[in-house]
XYZ file of C-alpha atoms in Angstrom:
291
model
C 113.774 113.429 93.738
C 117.591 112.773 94.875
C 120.283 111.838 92.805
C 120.652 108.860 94.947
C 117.231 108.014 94.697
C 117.179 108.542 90.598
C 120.070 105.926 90.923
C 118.351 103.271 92.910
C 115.191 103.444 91.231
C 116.539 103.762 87.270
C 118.561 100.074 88.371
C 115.214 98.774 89.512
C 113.794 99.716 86.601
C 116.225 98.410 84.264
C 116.028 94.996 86.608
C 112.769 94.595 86.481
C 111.076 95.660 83.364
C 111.813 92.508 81.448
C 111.553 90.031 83.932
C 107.764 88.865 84.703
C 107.592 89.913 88.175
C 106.525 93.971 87.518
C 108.396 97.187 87.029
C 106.199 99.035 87.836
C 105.307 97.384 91.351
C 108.436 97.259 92.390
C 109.151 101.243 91.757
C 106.537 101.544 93.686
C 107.649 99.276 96.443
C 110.821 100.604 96.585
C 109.793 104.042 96.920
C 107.248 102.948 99.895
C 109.694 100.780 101.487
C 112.718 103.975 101.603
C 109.585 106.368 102.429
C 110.200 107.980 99.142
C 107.227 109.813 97.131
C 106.339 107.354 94.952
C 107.889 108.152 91.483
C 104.689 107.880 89.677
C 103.194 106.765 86.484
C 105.098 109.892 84.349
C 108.329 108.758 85.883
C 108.149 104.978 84.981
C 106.913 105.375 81.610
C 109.737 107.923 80.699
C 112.124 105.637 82.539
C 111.074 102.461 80.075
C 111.971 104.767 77.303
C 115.744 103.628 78.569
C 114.620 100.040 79.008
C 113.312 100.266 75.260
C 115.937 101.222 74.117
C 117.758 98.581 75.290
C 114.857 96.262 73.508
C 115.626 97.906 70.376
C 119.544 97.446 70.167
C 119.527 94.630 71.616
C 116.735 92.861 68.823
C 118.308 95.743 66.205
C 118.414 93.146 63.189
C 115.185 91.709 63.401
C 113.730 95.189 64.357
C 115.579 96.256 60.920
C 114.421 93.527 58.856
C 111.205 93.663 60.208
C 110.426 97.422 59.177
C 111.927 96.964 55.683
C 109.943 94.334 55.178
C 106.913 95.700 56.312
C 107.406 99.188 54.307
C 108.228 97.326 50.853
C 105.034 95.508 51.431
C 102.955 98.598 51.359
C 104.331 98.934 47.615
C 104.593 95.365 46.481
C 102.107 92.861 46.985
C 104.447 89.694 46.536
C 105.847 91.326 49.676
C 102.343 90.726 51.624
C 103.288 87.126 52.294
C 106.625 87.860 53.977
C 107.016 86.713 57.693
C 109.081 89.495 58.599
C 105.987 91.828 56.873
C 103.476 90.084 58.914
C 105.401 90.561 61.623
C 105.161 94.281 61.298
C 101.147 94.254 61.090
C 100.835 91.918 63.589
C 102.848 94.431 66.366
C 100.519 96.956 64.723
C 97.657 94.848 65.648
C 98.833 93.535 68.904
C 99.422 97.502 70.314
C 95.595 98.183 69.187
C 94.404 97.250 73.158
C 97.060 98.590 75.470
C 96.619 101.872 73.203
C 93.149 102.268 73.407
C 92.880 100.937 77.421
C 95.567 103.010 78.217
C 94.148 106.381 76.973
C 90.476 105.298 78.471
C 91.835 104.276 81.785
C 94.457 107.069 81.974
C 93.196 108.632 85.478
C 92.218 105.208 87.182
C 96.323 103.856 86.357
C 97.616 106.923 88.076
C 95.365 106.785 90.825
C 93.167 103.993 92.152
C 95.177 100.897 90.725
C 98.708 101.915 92.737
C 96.717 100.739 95.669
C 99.426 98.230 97.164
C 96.861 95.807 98.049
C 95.907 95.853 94.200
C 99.023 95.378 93.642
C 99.594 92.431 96.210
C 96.477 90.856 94.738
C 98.018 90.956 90.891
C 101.374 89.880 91.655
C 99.805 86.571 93.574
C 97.489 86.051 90.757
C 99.305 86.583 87.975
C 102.087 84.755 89.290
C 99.836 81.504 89.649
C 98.924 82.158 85.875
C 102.194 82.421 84.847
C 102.917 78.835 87.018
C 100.471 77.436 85.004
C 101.268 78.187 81.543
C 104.452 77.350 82.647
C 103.859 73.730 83.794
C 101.510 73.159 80.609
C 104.025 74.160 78.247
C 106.744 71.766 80.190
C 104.314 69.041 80.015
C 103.211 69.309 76.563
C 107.054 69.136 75.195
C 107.528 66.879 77.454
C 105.161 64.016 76.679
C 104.623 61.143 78.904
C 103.992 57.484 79.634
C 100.618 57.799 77.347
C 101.363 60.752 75.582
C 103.591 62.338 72.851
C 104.913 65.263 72.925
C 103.875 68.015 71.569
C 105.935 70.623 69.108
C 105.686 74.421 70.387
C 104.687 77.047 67.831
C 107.471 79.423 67.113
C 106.984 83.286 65.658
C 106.541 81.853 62.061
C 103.271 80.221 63.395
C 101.792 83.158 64.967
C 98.525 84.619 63.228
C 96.545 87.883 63.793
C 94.101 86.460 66.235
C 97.130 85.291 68.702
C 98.733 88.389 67.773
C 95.543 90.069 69.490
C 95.398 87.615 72.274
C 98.903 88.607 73.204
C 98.006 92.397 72.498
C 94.989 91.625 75.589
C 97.624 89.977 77.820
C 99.767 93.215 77.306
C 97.238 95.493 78.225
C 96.370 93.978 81.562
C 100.073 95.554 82.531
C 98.443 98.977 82.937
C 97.541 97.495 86.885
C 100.953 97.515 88.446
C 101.672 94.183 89.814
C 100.696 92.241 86.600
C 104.233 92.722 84.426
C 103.756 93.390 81.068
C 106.628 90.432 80.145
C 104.509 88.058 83.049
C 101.207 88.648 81.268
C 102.479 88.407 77.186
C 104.405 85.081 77.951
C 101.991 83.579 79.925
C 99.531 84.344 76.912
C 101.698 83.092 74.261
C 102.890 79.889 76.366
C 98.662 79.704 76.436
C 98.635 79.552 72.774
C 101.592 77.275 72.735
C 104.747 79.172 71.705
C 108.111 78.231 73.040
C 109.251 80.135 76.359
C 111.780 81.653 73.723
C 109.167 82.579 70.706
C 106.846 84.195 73.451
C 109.534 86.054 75.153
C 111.010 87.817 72.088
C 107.443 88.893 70.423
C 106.812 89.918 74.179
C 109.306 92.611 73.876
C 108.872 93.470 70.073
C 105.446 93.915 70.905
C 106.434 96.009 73.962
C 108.629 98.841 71.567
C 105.535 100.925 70.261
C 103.108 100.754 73.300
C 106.060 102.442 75.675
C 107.317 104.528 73.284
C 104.581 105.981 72.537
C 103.727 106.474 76.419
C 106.877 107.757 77.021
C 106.630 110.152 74.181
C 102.899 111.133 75.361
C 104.144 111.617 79.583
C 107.207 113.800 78.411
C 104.590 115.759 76.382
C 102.652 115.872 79.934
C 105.777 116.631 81.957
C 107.200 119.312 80.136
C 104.060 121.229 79.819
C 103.772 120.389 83.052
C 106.631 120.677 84.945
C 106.426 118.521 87.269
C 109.441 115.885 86.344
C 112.703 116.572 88.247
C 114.198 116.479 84.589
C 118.127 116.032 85.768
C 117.301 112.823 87.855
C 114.860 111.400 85.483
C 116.831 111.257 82.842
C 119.977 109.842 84.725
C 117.391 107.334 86.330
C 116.895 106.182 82.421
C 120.350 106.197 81.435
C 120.813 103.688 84.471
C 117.509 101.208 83.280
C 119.129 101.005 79.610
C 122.400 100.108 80.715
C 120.942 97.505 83.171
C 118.056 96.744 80.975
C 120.048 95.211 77.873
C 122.120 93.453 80.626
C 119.046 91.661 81.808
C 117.814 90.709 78.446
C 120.781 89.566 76.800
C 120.913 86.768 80.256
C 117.197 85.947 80.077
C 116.796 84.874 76.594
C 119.841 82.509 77.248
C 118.137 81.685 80.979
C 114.672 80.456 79.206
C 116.191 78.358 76.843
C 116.696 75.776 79.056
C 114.813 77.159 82.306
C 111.691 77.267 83.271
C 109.442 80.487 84.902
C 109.177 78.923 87.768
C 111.584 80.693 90.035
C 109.521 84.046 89.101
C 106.478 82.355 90.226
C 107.237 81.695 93.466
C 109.227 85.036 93.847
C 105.766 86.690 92.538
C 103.722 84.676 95.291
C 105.845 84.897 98.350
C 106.213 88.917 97.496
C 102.241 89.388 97.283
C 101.631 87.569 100.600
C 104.347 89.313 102.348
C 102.774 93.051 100.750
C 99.425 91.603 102.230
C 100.731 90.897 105.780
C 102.939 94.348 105.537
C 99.900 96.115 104.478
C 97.319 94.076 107.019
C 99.721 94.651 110.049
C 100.107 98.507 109.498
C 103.910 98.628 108.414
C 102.736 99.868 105.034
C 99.755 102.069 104.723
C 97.486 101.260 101.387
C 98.913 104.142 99.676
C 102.195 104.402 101.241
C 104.064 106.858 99.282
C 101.403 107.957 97.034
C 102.014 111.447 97.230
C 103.431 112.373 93.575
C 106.899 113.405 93.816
């Protein structure tokens, strides 16, 4: 892998992890489109570590007040009734599926599901889900001629069997296309949470399932040695930097927009992979060569 190409790719990255149209699609895309190798499941998990990070300055307080919480109730059962402790156990809870799918389904990620016509299929799909959830949620706060609205549940509301909904939603991310943001918020705007509520326990939820498989592929790649280590890591330098940009303008974009313009982004981009793909521009696995 270039330098150049560790540049490009680490600001898609950073663009696209947080928004629900799929990182890891458009890595790939990118990589078919420039006739790059693609960069490959090691490279985009170790590349989120950056985008993570981001996650983690960025929602630093909570993050803090959340693991305080959460470790004093261990000790001190008046503690066990603490949002911010329940908060803790519920990210436990919620990283139970993408955990377990993600070590059973290890081969299958790396190889069969970065089929771009997979991929072309999920980001259609999922991008109809996520129109839907969307237009629900608009309808239900705002009401009608015949109906009232309806309040949104925030994070206080949020029990252990949505917390394991949302922990599902996040594990259908291991198929690139779906977006691990697209697939959370649709499932909590499902459930009924705000746009803002299911955003921000989409990305808390996010911080131990990538670290973790960032921690596990470096384990891979340096035993390995198969990671061009100098543009890797300059590739995740680039994702943080962009990463914390992009979060910092969609939590103020989603308080008073709606998904929508993702949707149709997600939709047009799927058909347009199909015809590519159906015509012969792009082969199936176009760039599927690890690099």
């Amino acid at each position: 892998m270039s330098w150049f190409e560790s540049f490009i790719l680490g600001l898609v990255q950073g663009l696209t992890e947080f928004l629900p149209i799929s990182s890891s699609a458009h890595l790939r895309l990118t990589a078919a489109f420039a006739g790059w190798h693609d960069p490959g499941a090691a490279f985009t998990a170790i590349t989120q570590l950056g985008t993570e990070t981001a996650v983690v300055i960025y929602f630093r307080k909570d993050i803090a007040r959340i693991i305080s919480a959460w470790f004093r109730s261990l000790t001190d059962k008046t503690m066990r009734g603490d949002h911010d402790a329940q908060m803790g156990w519920l990210v436990i809870v919620g990283s139970i599926p993408i955990g377990v799918l993600g070590v059973t389904f290890k081969d299958q990620i790396e190889g069969p599901f970065r089929d771009l016509r997979l991929t072309a299929t999920t980001l259609i799909v999922m991008g109809v889900v996520l129109g839907i959830a969307d237009r629900l949620a608009a309808r239900a706060e705002a009401g009608g001629r015949h109906r009232a609205a309806h309040a949104r549940k925030e994070l206080k509301d949020l029990s252990v069997k949505d917390g394991l909904i949302y922990g599902l939603c996040q594990a259908l991310a291991l198929v690139p296309g779906v977006s691990r943001s697209g697939a959370t918020i649709s499932g909590g705007l499902f459930l009924g949470y705000t746009r803002e509520s299911a955003a921000r326990y989409s990305f808390l939820l996010a911080i131990p399932a990538v670290l973790a498989s960032g921690v596990f592929e470096l384990k891979d790649a340096s035993e390995g040695g198969h990671v061009s280590w100098g543009p890797t890591v300059f590739a995740t330098l680039i994702a943080f930097g962009v990463g914390y940009a992009v979060i910092a303008w969609l939590m103020r974009f989603i308080s008073t927009r709606s998904f929508m313009p993702f949707v149709y982004y997600r939709i047009i981009l799927g058909i347009a992979l199909f015809i590519l793909v159906s015509i012969g521009v792009l082969s199936p696995h176009a760039a599927e060569s690890a690099g």
